[in-house]
């Protein structure tokens, strides 16, 4: 019985930790964005994101992060310009919830 309680305690603990990290903007940025973007260190595969929350609306950024290629296909002028500027390389669809994207944008801000 002790072992079952210990295993259950570990499961609860790890699910809580996972939940906390899944909402942490810095952690989410490092996992999902850092391979292609920097914040204040210059252009990488994608643009440097320093100041992006001042340049674009939260709604636009939310749409871009969820489906950049959909925005390009819909002929959004800003999306098309970014797509063309970065050699027509599209950002993959990100597996993030709206809450997680907000956390990432708050971290970038």
Coordinates of N, CA and C in Angstrom, one line a residue, residues 26 28-50 52 60-61 64-66 68 82-83 86 89-94 96 104-105 107-108:
X26 N 8.7 31.7 -20.5 CA 10.2 31.5 -20.8 C 10.4 30.1 -21.2
X28 N 8.2 27.9 -22.4 CA 7.5 27.7 -23.6 C 8.3 28.3 -24.8
X29 N 8.9 29.5 -24.6 CA 9.7 30.1 -25.6 C 10.9 29.2 -25.9
X30 N 11.6 28.8 -24.9 CA 12.8 28.0 -25.1 C 12.5 26.7 -25.8
X31 N 11.4 26.1 -25.5 CA 11.0 24.8 -26.1 C 10.5 25.0 -27.6
X32 N 9.7 26.0 -27.8 CA 9.0 26.1 -29.1 C 9.5 27.2 -30.1
X33 N 10.2 28.2 -29.6 CA 10.6 29.3 -30.4 C 12.1 29.6 -30.6
X34 N 12.8 29.2 -29.6 CA 14.2 29.6 -29.5 C 15.1 29.0 -30.6
X35 N 14.7 27.9 -31.2 CA 15.5 27.3 -32.3 C 15.5 28.3 -33.5
X36 N 14.5 29.1 -33.7 CA 14.4 30.0 -34.9 C 14.4 31.5 -34.5
X37 N 14.2 31.8 -33.3 CA 14.0 33.2 -32.9 C 14.9 33.6 -31.7
X38 N 15.3 34.9 -31.7 CA 16.0 35.4 -30.5 C 15.1 36.6 -30.0
X39 N 15.5 37.1 -28.8 CA 14.9 38.3 -28.3 C 16.0 39.3 -28.0
X40 N 16.3 40.1 -29.0 CA 17.3 41.1 -28.8 C 18.7 40.7 -29.2
X41 N 18.8 39.6 -29.9 CA 20.2 39.1 -30.3 C 20.3 39.0 -31.8
X42 N 19.4 39.6 -32.5 CA 19.5 39.6 -34.0 C 18.7 38.5 -34.6
X43 N 18.6 38.7 -35.9 CA 17.8 37.7 -36.8 C 18.5 36.4 -36.7
X44 N 17.7 35.3 -36.8 CA 18.1 34.0 -36.8 C 17.4 33.4 -38.1
X45 N 16.9 32.2 -38.0 CA 16.1 31.6 -39.0 C 14.9 32.5 -39.3
X46 N 14.3 33.0 -38.2 CA 13.2 33.9 -38.2 C 13.6 35.2 -37.6
X47 N 12.7 36.2 -37.5 CA 13.1 37.5 -37.0 C 13.4 37.5 -35.5
X48 N 14.1 38.5 -35.1 CA 14.4 38.8 -33.7 C 13.0 39.3 -33.2
X49 N 12.6 38.9 -32.1 CA 11.3 39.2 -31.6 C 11.3 40.4 -30.6
X50 N 12.4 41.0 -30.3 CA 12.4 42.1 -29.4 C 11.5 43.2 -30.0
X52 N 8.4 43.0 -30.7 CA 7.3 42.6 -31.6 C 5.9 42.8 -31.0
X60 N -3.2 39.8 -33.8 CA -2.5 39.4 -35.0 C -1.4 38.4 -34.6
X61 N -0.7 38.6 -33.6 CA 0.4 37.7 -33.1 C -0.2 36.3 -32.8
X64 N -0.9 34.6 -36.0 CA 0.4 34.2 -36.7 C 1.0 33.0 -36.1
X65 N 1.0 33.0 -34.7 CA 1.7 31.9 -34.0 C 0.9 30.6 -34.2
X66 N -0.5 30.7 -34.2 CA -1.3 29.5 -34.4 C -1.2 29.0 -35.8
X68 N 0.7 30.6 -39.2 CA 1.3 31.7 -40.1 C 1.0 31.4 -41.5
X82 N 6.4 39.3 -44.3 CA 7.3 38.5 -43.4 C 7.7 37.2 -44.2
X83 N 6.7 36.6 -44.7 CA 7.0 35.3 -45.4 C 8.0 35.6 -46.6
X86 N 11.7 36.4 -45.3 CA 12.4 35.3 -44.8 C 12.4 34.1 -45.8
X89 N 10.1 30.9 -46.1 CA 10.1 29.8 -45.2 C 9.0 30.1 -44.1
X90 N 8.1 29.1 -44.0 CA 7.0 29.4 -43.1 C 7.2 28.8 -41.8
X91 N 6.7 29.5 -40.8 CA 6.8 29.0 -39.4 C 5.8 27.9 -39.2
X92 N 6.3 26.8 -38.6 CA 5.4 25.7 -38.4 C 4.3 26.1 -37.4
X93 N 3.2 25.4 -37.6 CA 2.0 25.6 -36.6 C 2.5 25.2 -35.2
X94 N 2.3 26.0 -34.3 CA 2.7 25.8 -32.9 C 1.7 25.1 -32.1
X96 N 0.4 25.2 -29.2 CA 0.2 26.0 -28.0 C -1.2 26.5 -27.9
X104 N 3.9 33.3 -23.6 CA 5.1 33.5 -24.4 C 5.2 35.0 -24.8
X105 N 4.1 35.6 -25.2 CA 4.1 37.0 -25.6 C 4.4 37.9 -24.4
X107 N 6.3 37.0 -21.9 CA 7.8 36.8 -21.7 C 8.6 37.6 -22.7
X108 N 8.2 37.6 -24.0 CA 8.9 38.4 -25.0 C 8.8 39.9 -24.6

